[in-house]
Tab-separated table of C-alpha atoms in Angstrom:
chain	number	residue	atom	x	y	z
A	171	UNK	CA	4.818	112.679	-41.257
A	172	UNK	CA	2.885	111.920	-37.401
A	173	UNK	CA	0.428	113.720	-35.512
A	174	UNK	CA	-1.388	112.354	-32.904
A	175	UNK	CA	-5.307	112.267	-32.824
A	176	UNK	CA	-5.923	115.445	-30.691
A	177	UNK	CA	-3.707	117.483	-33.377
A	178	UNK	CA	-6.357	116.507	-36.245
A	179	UNK	CA	-9.387	117.363	-33.685
A	180	UNK	CA	-10.391	113.971	-32.123
A	181	UNK	CA	-10.490	115.277	-28.583
A	182	UNK	CA	-14.213	113.458	-28.148
A	183	UNK	CA	-12.953	110.200	-29.338
A	184	UNK	CA	-12.837	107.410	-26.798
A	185	UNK	CA	-10.791	104.042	-27.474
A	186	UNK	CA	-13.634	101.951	-25.271
A	187	UNK	CA	-16.572	102.206	-28.031
A	188	UNK	CA	-16.807	100.218	-30.720
A	189	UNK	CA	-15.994	102.257	-33.743
A	190	UNK	CA	-19.441	101.837	-35.870
A	191	UNK	CA	-22.587	104.777	-36.423
A	192	UNK	CA	-25.673	102.191	-35.188
A	193	UNK	CA	-24.740	99.611	-31.935
A	194	UNK	CA	-26.415	96.626	-34.246
A	195	UNK	CA	-24.088	97.320	-37.136
A	196	UNK	CA	-21.216	95.064	-36.894
A	197	UNK	CA	-17.145	95.468	-36.926
A	198	UNK	CA	-16.057	94.272	-39.911
A	199	UNK	CA	-12.336	92.710	-39.103
A	200	UNK	CA	-10.193	91.211	-42.103
A	201	UNK	CA	-7.741	88.989	-40.418
A	202	UNK	CA	-4.266	88.350	-42.176
A	203	UNK	CA	-2.023	85.931	-41.060
A	204	UNK	CA	1.796	85.209	-42.111
A	205	UNK	CA	4.231	82.662	-40.200
A	206	UNK	CA	7.384	83.640	-40.918
A	207	UNK	CA	9.100	80.475	-38.662
A	208	UNK	CA	7.937	77.406	-36.682
A	209	UNK	CA	10.699	77.641	-33.593
A	210	UNK	CA	10.041	74.604	-31.570
A	211	UNK	CA	7.606	71.735	-32.078
A	212	UNK	CA	7.666	70.006	-28.242
A	213	UNK	CA	6.594	66.402	-28.905
A	214	UNK	CA	6.870	66.097	-25.253
A	215	UNK	CA	4.693	68.573	-23.521
A	216	UNK	CA	2.663	68.373	-26.969
A	217	UNK	CA	3.538	72.284	-27.853
A	218	UNK	CA	4.349	73.890	-31.077
A	219	UNK	CA	5.831	77.670	-31.065
A	220	UNK	CA	5.323	80.013	-33.701
A	221	UNK	CA	6.802	83.168	-34.901
A	222	UNK	CA	3.930	84.996	-37.221
A	223	UNK	CA	2.834	88.508	-38.386
A	224	UNK	CA	-1.230	89.039	-37.281
A	225	UNK	CA	-2.287	91.823	-40.026
A	226	UNK	CA	-6.127	93.248	-38.792
A	227	UNK	CA	-8.217	95.362	-41.154
A	228	UNK	CA	-11.335	97.501	-39.560
A	229	UNK	CA	-12.789	100.895	-40.412
A	230	UNK	CA	-13.255	102.980	-37.777
A	231	UNK	CA	-16.243	105.912	-38.643
A	232	UNK	CA	-15.054	107.828	-35.522
A	233	UNK	CA	-11.183	108.317	-37.180
A	234	UNK	CA	-12.113	110.256	-40.706
A	235	UNK	CA	-10.906	113.414	-41.910
A	236	UNK	CA	-10.660	115.233	-44.962
A	237	UNK	CA	-7.077	115.562	-46.230
A	238	UNK	CA	-7.601	118.707	-47.012
A	239	UNK	CA	-7.998	120.770	-44.319
A	240	UNK	CA	-4.791	118.762	-42.917
A	241	UNK	CA	-2.461	119.408	-45.425
A	242	UNK	CA	-3.307	116.901	-47.296
A	243	UNK	CA	-2.078	114.221	-45.176
A	244	UNK	CA	-3.944	111.026	-45.421
A	245	UNK	CA	-2.178	108.776	-43.054
A	246	UNK	CA	-1.187	108.785	-39.949
A	247	UNK	CA	0.764	106.232	-37.555
A	248	UNK	CA	-0.394	106.748	-33.771
A	249	UNK	CA	-0.045	104.547	-30.902
A	250	UNK	CA	-2.582	101.403	-30.485
A	251	UNK	CA	-3.203	102.263	-27.094
A	252	UNK	CA	-5.415	105.071	-28.379
A	253	UNK	CA	-7.327	103.831	-30.627
A	254	UNK	CA	-10.151	100.753	-30.505
A	255	UNK	CA	-8.770	97.072	-31.055
A	256	UNK	CA	-10.805	94.040	-31.844
A	257	UNK	CA	-10.455	91.695	-28.958
A	258	UNK	CA	-8.857	88.905	-30.890
A	259	UNK	CA	-7.203	86.159	-29.088
A	260	UNK	CA	-5.884	82.841	-30.012
A	261	UNK	CA	-7.354	80.362	-27.813
A	262	UNK	CA	-5.317	77.271	-28.167
A	263	UNK	CA	-2.603	79.176	-25.895
A	264	UNK	CA	-0.025	76.891	-23.876
A	265	UNK	CA	1.311	80.009	-21.786
A	266	UNK	CA	-0.655	82.230	-20.519
A	267	UNK	CA	-0.168	84.955	-23.187
A	268	UNK	CA	-3.031	84.763	-25.462
A	269	UNK	CA	-2.219	88.026	-27.346
A	270	UNK	CA	1.801	87.324	-27.916
A	271	UNK	CA	2.102	90.841	-29.205
A	272	UNK	CA	4.320	93.301	-29.087
A	273	UNK	CA	3.650	96.992	-29.242
A	274	UNK	CA	3.301	99.190	-32.611
A	275	UNK	CA	1.720	101.318	-33.861
A	276	UNK	CA	-1.398	100.979	-36.024
A	277	UNK	CA	-2.053	102.807	-39.433
A	278	UNK	CA	-4.361	105.370	-39.558
A	279	UNK	CA	-5.461	106.420	-43.480
A	280	UNK	CA	-8.062	110.061	-44.098
A	281	UNK	CA	-11.370	107.334	-44.479
A	282	UNK	CA	-11.038	105.402	-41.492
A	283	UNK	CA	-9.316	102.672	-42.529
A	284	UNK	CA	-7.209	101.322	-39.507
A	285	UNK	CA	-4.145	98.774	-40.977
A	286	UNK	CA	-2.686	97.085	-37.752
A	287	UNK	CA	0.089	94.815	-38.522
A	288	UNK	CA	1.425	92.831	-34.894
A	289	UNK	CA	4.697	90.606	-34.661
A	290	UNK	CA	3.822	87.634	-32.252
A	291	UNK	CA	5.191	84.385	-31.059
A	292	UNK	CA	2.601	82.011	-29.765
A	293	UNK	CA	3.219	78.436	-27.695
A	294	UNK	CA	-0.162	76.774	-29.136
A	295	UNK	CA	-0.825	73.302	-27.767
A	296	UNK	CA	-0.802	70.696	-30.615
A	297	UNK	CA	-1.896	67.175	-30.092
A	298	UNK	CA	1.067	65.375	-31.331
A	299	UNK	CA	0.617	61.621	-32.517
A	300	UNK	CA	4.127	60.139	-33.026
A	301	UNK	CA	2.759	56.196	-34.654
A	302	UNK	CA	5.226	57.032	-37.647
A	303	UNK	CA	7.476	58.920	-35.939
A	304	UNK	CA	10.318	60.139	-37.853
A	305	UNK	CA	7.972	59.987	-40.818
A	306	UNK	CA	5.058	61.503	-39.054
A	307	UNK	CA	2.885	64.536	-40.408
A	308	UNK	CA	1.314	66.605	-37.478
A	309	UNK	CA	-1.767	68.537	-37.783
A	310	UNK	CA	-1.217	71.490	-35.433
A	311	UNK	CA	-4.471	74.642	-35.271
A	312	UNK	CA	-4.418	77.855	-34.563
A	313	UNK	CA	-7.361	79.015	-33.518
A	314	UNK	CA	-8.132	83.226	-33.379
A	315	UNK	CA	-11.825	84.660	-32.218
A	316	UNK	CA	-13.343	87.217	-30.301
A	317	UNK	CA	-12.856	87.086	-26.619
A	318	UNK	CA	-15.754	88.969	-26.031
A	319	UNK	CA	-18.419	89.456	-28.368
A	320	UNK	CA	-20.602	86.089	-29.206
A	321	UNK	CA	-22.744	84.921	-32.098
A	322	UNK	CA	-25.905	86.620	-30.453
A	323	UNK	CA	-24.303	90.128	-30.268
A	324	UNK	CA	-23.537	91.959	-33.177
A	325	UNK	CA	-20.354	92.877	-32.298
A	326	UNK	CA	-18.124	91.392	-34.560
A	327	UNK	CA	-17.579	89.704	-37.874
A	328	UNK	CA	-14.034	88.353	-39.173
A	329	UNK	CA	-13.179	87.562	-42.370
A	330	UNK	CA	-10.160	86.380	-43.599
A	331	UNK	CA	-7.042	86.975	-46.601
A	332	UNK	CA	-4.304	84.297	-46.421
A	333	UNK	CA	-1.107	84.615	-48.673
A	334	UNK	CA	-0.246	80.871	-49.105
A	335	UNK	CA	3.281	82.162	-51.043
A	336	UNK	CA	4.494	82.821	-47.318
A	337	UNK	CA	4.651	78.925	-45.920
A	338	UNK	CA	5.547	77.875	-48.668
A	339	UNK	CA	9.360	78.302	-47.819
A	340	UNK	CA	8.917	77.286	-44.657
A	341	UNK	CA	8.051	73.845	-46.478
A	342	UNK	CA	4.506	73.905	-44.120
A	343	UNK	CA	0.834	73.058	-45.681
A	344	UNK	CA	-0.874	74.877	-45.016
A	345	UNK	CA	-4.681	74.511	-44.661
A	346	UNK	CA	-7.513	76.887	-43.838
A	347	UNK	CA	-10.713	76.315	-42.120
A	348	UNK	CA	-12.807	79.379	-41.902
A	349	UNK	CA	-16.160	79.449	-40.165
A	350	UNK	CA	-17.565	82.610	-40.740
A	351	UNK	CA	-20.147	84.818	-39.045
A	352	UNK	CA	-24.049	83.383	-40.509
A	353	UNK	CA	-22.051	79.565	-40.941
A	354	UNK	CA	-20.759	79.554	-37.796
A	355	UNK	CA	-19.963	75.722	-36.044
A	356	UNK	CA	-18.974	75.109	-32.540
A	357	UNK	CA	-15.903	73.230	-31.412
A	358	UNK	CA	-13.919	72.592	-28.286
A	359	UNK	CA	-13.656	76.311	-27.652
A	360	UNK	CA	-17.284	78.010	-28.518
A	361	UNK	CA	-18.660	77.685	-25.309
A	362	UNK	CA	-20.053	81.036	-25.848
A	363	UNK	CA	-19.976	80.345	-29.496
A	364	UNK	CA	-17.990	83.255	-30.516
A	365	UNK	CA	-17.057	83.867	-34.400
A	366	UNK	CA	-13.860	82.387	-34.647
A	367	UNK	CA	-11.255	81.445	-37.786
A	368	UNK	CA	-8.745	78.095	-37.675
A	369	UNK	CA	-5.274	78.177	-39.750
A	370	UNK	CA	-4.833	74.259	-39.601
A	371	UNK	CA	-0.797	73.992	-40.257
A	372	UNK	CA	0.184	70.521	-41.748
A	373	UNK	CA	3.403	70.216	-40.438
A	374	UNK	CA	6.072	67.195	-42.675
A	375	UNK	CA	9.045	66.104	-39.972
A	376	UNK	CA	12.659	66.004	-42.536
A	377	UNK	CA	13.722	62.360	-41.085
A	378	UNK	CA	17.568	63.230	-42.274
A	379	UNK	CA	18.366	63.758	-39.097
A	380	UNK	CA	16.564	60.317	-37.432
A	381	UNK	CA	17.783	58.396	-40.275
A	382	UNK	CA	21.504	58.973	-39.648
A	383	UNK	CA	21.177	59.141	-35.765
A	384	UNK	CA	18.133	56.366	-34.868
A	385	UNK	CA	17.724	54.446	-37.564
A	386	UNK	CA	20.088	53.116	-39.064
A	387	UNK	CA	22.209	52.370	-35.843
A	388	UNK	CA	18.925	50.790	-34.303
A	389	UNK	CA	18.667	48.640	-37.527
A	390	UNK	CA	22.139	47.735	-37.404
A	391	UNK	CA	22.057	46.473	-33.454
A	392	UNK	CA	19.367	45.025	-34.141
A	393	UNK	CA	20.829	42.751	-37.009
A	394	UNK	CA	23.539	42.138	-34.540
A	395	UNK	CA	21.590	39.797	-32.922
A	396	UNK	CA	21.815	37.364	-35.701
A	397	UNK	CA	24.945	37.072	-34.414
A	398	UNK	CA	23.963	35.636	-31.535
A	399	UNK	CA	22.777	32.074	-33.358
A	400	UNK	CA	26.491	31.553	-34.722
A	401	UNK	CA	27.778	30.993	-30.751
A	402	UNK	CA	27.487	27.904	-29.654
A	403	UNK	CA	25.146	27.208	-26.511
A	404	UNK	CA	27.744	26.134	-24.048
A	405	UNK	CA	29.771	29.254	-24.663
A	406	UNK	CA	29.225	32.259	-21.945
A	407	UNK	CA	30.365	34.702	-24.240
A	408	UNK	CA	26.887	33.908	-25.614
A	409	UNK	CA	25.409	35.650	-22.645
A	410	UNK	CA	27.457	38.604	-22.730
A	411	UNK	CA	26.963	39.251	-26.121
A	412	UNK	CA	23.589	38.883	-26.062
A	413	UNK	CA	23.510	41.362	-22.953
A	414	UNK	CA	25.124	43.871	-24.791
A	415	UNK	CA	22.880	44.222	-27.368
A	416	UNK	CA	19.790	44.214	-25.080
A	417	UNK	CA	21.432	47.157	-23.342
A	418	UNK	CA	22.243	48.941	-26.614
A	419	UNK	CA	18.164	48.477	-27.931
A	420	UNK	CA	17.148	49.383	-23.925
A	421	UNK	CA	19.247	53.112	-24.749
A	422	UNK	CA	17.600	53.544	-27.811
A	423	UNK	CA	14.644	52.850	-27.076
A	424	UNK	CA	14.756	55.481	-23.436
A	425	UNK	CA	15.952	57.890	-26.186
A	426	UNK	CA	12.840	57.544	-28.114
A	427	UNK	CA	10.786	57.502	-24.949
A	428	UNK	CA	12.105	61.070	-24.416
A	429	UNK	CA	11.243	62.316	-27.378
A	430	UNK	CA	7.438	61.031	-27.473
A	431	UNK	CA	4.963	62.349	-24.825
A	432	UNK	CA	3.892	60.276	-21.910
A	433	UNK	CA	0.640	61.247	-21.840
A	434	UNK	CA	-0.203	60.219	-25.783
A	435	UNK	CA	-1.684	57.027	-26.837
A	436	UNK	CA	0.138	56.120	-29.557
A	437	UNK	CA	3.639	54.202	-30.149
A	438	UNK	CA	5.854	54.599	-32.101
A	439	UNK	CA	6.420	51.826	-34.646
A	440	UNK	CA	9.956	51.827	-34.346
A	441	UNK	CA	9.764	51.430	-30.824
A	442	UNK	CA	7.393	48.657	-31.192
A	443	UNK	CA	10.261	47.065	-33.500
A	444	UNK	CA	12.766	47.202	-30.857
A	445	UNK	CA	10.934	46.061	-28.576
A	446	UNK	CA	10.311	42.854	-30.439
A	447	UNK	CA	13.836	42.611	-31.087
A	448	UNK	CA	14.451	43.148	-26.940
A	449	UNK	CA	11.753	39.853	-26.409
A	450	UNK	CA	14.220	37.470	-28.607
A	451	UNK	CA	17.142	38.617	-27.648
A	452	UNK	CA	15.836	37.978	-23.762
A	453	UNK	CA	14.494	34.222	-25.108
A	454	UNK	CA	17.462	34.039	-26.137
A	455	UNK	CA	19.235	34.594	-22.688
A	456	UNK	CA	16.739	32.665	-20.755
A	457	UNK	CA	17.391	29.570	-22.694
A	458	UNK	CA	21.083	29.351	-23.017
A	459	UNK	CA	21.369	30.568	-18.894
A	460	UNK	CA	19.472	27.406	-18.368
A	461	UNK	CA	20.708	25.170	-20.680
A	462	UNK	CA	24.139	25.988	-18.768
A	463	UNK	CA	22.757	25.492	-15.683
A	464	UNK	CA	21.133	21.866	-16.223
A	465	UNK	CA	23.211	20.663	-18.694
A	466	UNK	CA	25.194	17.272	-16.627
A	467	UNK	CA	26.215	13.922	-18.384
A	468	UNK	CA	22.623	12.681	-17.462
A	469	UNK	CA	20.736	15.467	-19.241
A	470	UNK	CA	22.391	14.179	-22.603
A	471	UNK	CA	20.230	10.573	-22.914
A	472	UNK	CA	20.471	9.387	-25.877
A	473	UNK	CA	18.953	10.438	-29.611
A	474	UNK	CA	15.258	8.972	-29.756
A	475	UNK	CA	15.177	7.136	-33.041
A	476	UNK	CA	12.692	10.025	-34.266
A	477	UNK	CA	15.493	12.593	-33.376
A	478	UNK	CA	17.804	10.605	-34.813
A	479	UNK	CA	16.173	10.679	-38.398
A	480	UNK	CA	14.922	14.114	-38.652
A	481	UNK	CA	17.895	16.328	-36.962
A	482	UNK	CA	20.491	13.903	-38.517
A	483	UNK	CA	19.136	13.179	-41.543
A	484	UNK	CA	16.271	15.463	-43.050
A	485	UNK	CA	17.011	18.743	-41.260
A	486	UNK	CA	20.416	19.147	-42.385
A	487	UNK	CA	19.416	19.053	-46.019
A	488	UNK	CA	16.781	21.274	-45.703
A	489	UNK	CA	19.259	24.258	-43.470
A	490	UNK	CA	22.149	23.068	-46.179
A	491	UNK	CA	24.243	21.777	-43.121
A	492	UNK	CA	26.410	19.504	-43.238
A	493	UNK	CA	26.235	16.598	-40.661
A	494	UNK	CA	29.123	16.363	-37.883
A	495	UNK	CA	32.085	13.402	-38.670
A	496	UNK	CA	30.424	10.416	-37.245
A	497	UNK	CA	33.874	9.052	-37.243
A	498	UNK	CA	33.732	7.778	-33.282
A	499	UNK	CA	29.798	6.573	-33.406
A	500	UNK	CA	31.500	4.375	-36.806
A	501	UNK	CA	33.587	3.022	-34.659
A	502	UNK	CA	31.547	2.430	-31.742
A	503	UNK	CA	28.998	0.737	-34.122
A	504	UNK	CA	31.649	-1.607	-35.565
A	505	UNK	CA	32.676	-2.755	-32.068
A	506	UNK	CA	29.075	-3.016	-30.765
A	507	UNK	CA	28.580	-5.734	-33.921
A	508	UNK	CA	31.673	-7.786	-33.078
A	509	UNK	CA	30.491	-7.265	-29.287
A	510	UNK	CA	26.716	-8.759	-30.897
A	511	UNK	CA	28.930	-11.454	-33.303
A	512	UNK	CA	30.625	-13.140	-30.436
A	513	UNK	CA	27.897	-13.000	-27.996
A	514	UNK	CA	25.631	-14.763	-30.877
A	515	UNK	CA	28.311	-17.597	-31.502
A	516	UNK	CA	29.797	-18.052	-27.765
A	517	UNK	CA	26.807	-16.496	-25.822
A	518	UNK	CA	29.180	-14.260	-24.096
A	519	UNK	CA	30.949	-10.828	-24.508
A	520	UNK	CA	33.981	-10.790	-26.219
A	521	UNK	CA	35.632	-9.260	-22.953
A	522	UNK	CA	34.099	-12.203	-21.099
A	523	UNK	CA	35.350	-14.655	-23.741
A	524	UNK	CA	39.211	-13.704	-22.970
A	525	UNK	CA	38.804	-13.418	-19.055
A	526	UNK	CA	37.122	-17.400	-19.710
A	527	UNK	CA	40.369	-18.979	-21.500
A	528	UNK	CA	42.964	-17.063	-19.447
A	529	UNK	CA	40.541	-18.520	-16.334
A	530	UNK	CA	40.871	-22.048	-18.210
A	531	UNK	CA	44.324	-21.980	-18.534
A	532	UNK	CA	45.259	-20.633	-15.332
A	533	UNK	CA	42.866	-22.881	-14.176
A	534	UNK	CA	45.581	-26.042	-15.409
A	535	UNK	CA	48.655	-24.297	-13.036
A	536	UNK	CA	49.321	-25.440	-9.803
A	537	UNK	CA	49.043	-22.005	-8.542
A	538	UNK	CA	46.980	-18.840	-9.617
A	539	UNK	CA	49.159	-15.058	-9.141
A	540	UNK	CA	46.454	-12.668	-8.306
A	541	UNK	CA	48.280	-9.959	-10.094
A	542	UNK	CA	47.053	-11.900	-13.046
A	543	UNK	CA	43.257	-11.982	-12.147
A	544	UNK	CA	43.815	-8.121	-11.375
A	545	UNK	CA	45.313	-7.544	-14.558
A	546	UNK	CA	42.542	-9.244	-16.403
A	547	UNK	CA	39.549	-7.476	-14.383
A	548	UNK	CA	41.401	-4.160	-15.231
A	549	UNK	CA	42.010	-5.071	-18.893
A	550	UNK	CA	37.988	-5.571	-18.796
A	551	UNK	CA	37.562	-2.073	-17.140
A	552	UNK	CA	39.627	0.032	-19.381
A	553	UNK	CA	37.495	-1.873	-22.086
A	554	UNK	CA	34.238	-1.108	-20.795
A	555	UNK	CA	34.814	2.666	-19.888
A	556	UNK	CA	36.737	2.784	-23.468
A	557	UNK	CA	33.550	1.597	-24.788
A	558	UNK	CA	31.815	4.199	-22.054
A	559	UNK	CA	33.346	7.152	-23.232
A	560	UNK	CA	33.002	6.571	-27.151
A	561	UNK	CA	29.189	6.239	-26.615
A	562	UNK	CA	29.040	9.325	-24.388
A	563	UNK	CA	31.046	11.490	-27.128
A	564	UNK	CA	28.922	10.547	-29.906
A	565	UNK	CA	25.639	11.182	-27.960
A	566	UNK	CA	27.529	14.780	-27.179
A	567	UNK	CA	28.135	15.012	-30.437
A	568	UNK	CA	24.895	14.559	-31.317
A	569	UNK	CA	23.394	16.633	-29.027
A	570	UNK	CA	26.031	19.517	-29.975
A	571	UNK	CA	24.851	19.145	-33.448
A	572	UNK	CA	20.966	19.381	-32.521
A	573	UNK	CA	21.978	22.342	-31.101
A	574	UNK	CA	23.537	23.735	-34.202
A	575	UNK	CA	20.649	22.925	-35.969
A	576	UNK	CA	18.269	24.573	-33.668
A	577	UNK	CA	20.044	27.774	-33.670
A	578	UNK	CA	20.613	28.083	-37.606
A	579	UNK	CA	16.202	27.107	-37.092
A	580	UNK	CA	15.942	30.514	-34.908
A	581	UNK	CA	18.239	32.502	-36.840
A	582	UNK	CA	16.225	32.070	-40.101
A	583	UNK	CA	12.645	32.533	-38.058
A	584	UNK	CA	14.607	35.845	-36.777
A	585	UNK	CA	15.689	36.825	-39.795
A	586	UNK	CA	12.258	36.236	-41.400
A	587	UNK	CA	10.407	38.338	-38.236
A	588	UNK	CA	12.525	40.998	-38.676
A	589	UNK	CA	11.894	41.562	-42.237
A	590	UNK	CA	8.457	41.072	-41.804
A	591	UNK	CA	8.569	43.543	-38.931
A	592	UNK	CA	10.701	46.166	-40.926
A	593	UNK	CA	7.710	45.863	-43.981
A	594	UNK	CA	4.879	45.858	-41.640
A	595	UNK	CA	5.600	49.048	-39.175
A	596	UNK	CA	7.715	51.173	-41.184
A	597	UNK	CA	6.407	50.830	-44.878
A	598	UNK	CA	2.987	52.194	-43.559
A	599	UNK	CA	5.028	55.385	-42.547
A	600	UNK	CA	6.734	55.427	-45.906
A	601	UNK	CA	3.995	55.530	-47.767
A	602	UNK	CA	1.911	57.436	-45.314
A	603	UNK	CA	4.848	60.365	-45.605
A	604	UNK	CA	5.412	59.916	-49.134
A	605	UNK	CA	1.594	60.122	-50.325
A	606	UNK	CA	1.294	63.344	-48.228
A	607	UNK	CA	4.487	64.312	-49.463
A	608	UNK	CA	2.801	64.565	-52.999
A	609	UNK	CA	0.002	66.105	-52.442
């Protein structure tokens, strides 16, 4: 049964006066909070939206009656605007609605006990730390306190009561920091030293969604970079492939940038990992471009002795790479040995000996045809071009093998750095996430 205050004789009640017998006596308010749902965690704007029930209980000495005189009525449901209410608000409000409450009725008992349970939706500011994204744990606080009564005036004393079982269903670990009247500590909101109660929410992100749609694609695309070092340096498709992988990294980096706050002072470790891979890809594109631009026949001098020994003998054994087939080199070496032998014996190269013998035979003749002289000169030119071609092909083959070895070195270096980056960047996040999950 619902009765008005006037029907019970509370004509002289004034809802703006604190419900105490003496002005030096504070009103004892018991505050209880139950979070029913986390509506949103906006990392970009560093705001969380919380749906909760705020229960306030106090005793109003002006609202007491004898149930025997009023047909044994012990409780009344009266509109909240007809009674005095504590001016308790949430300080970290992000949208200007400090109360966030809906209009509800208060339950008034015969002994003056008032129970006011209000459903609320709060949008609270919360500093987001995205270092271990998406394996991060966020600490957000909801601070409630009196808006006008401060510590010096005995206006309101706030106590708390929280049923933690209400939070376990949401997989939110609740830590309560209570600041009582007699042991008050100043916070960033306590310009006037107001009594407050702080409910600290420790929220762990479920990373399954990000593992499937962000982490796994990023790792797969990152390891595609290793295939770059299997393409030959002279291949134009190498630049195309590198550019495609670089664009994929850029896309996922932009996706992460849309999630994290732009004013934050931390960078996610996964973003640092993507940047590291982008540096390797960019260097590969630059080196390949320079190689194509500056490569010419004059840029392939013979390998120095130390490079030939290091790259063609020692390094292939370490990297388990078979050296190239050196048939051209063997043929050239054999030909050079023959030239050297003839030079030591006759003092002239073999081709010149042939021309000299032909010249002696032709000298005995009365007439030397010009076509014979031209033929002898052409034979000498063909022989020289053949030797130069063999030498050039051998040098190109050696340089190409050196390039293959360098690509193999960078491949192993990239894999080593990538694995090291995964361990260094993601292992602390997993350890931090697991340790907090087990607490």
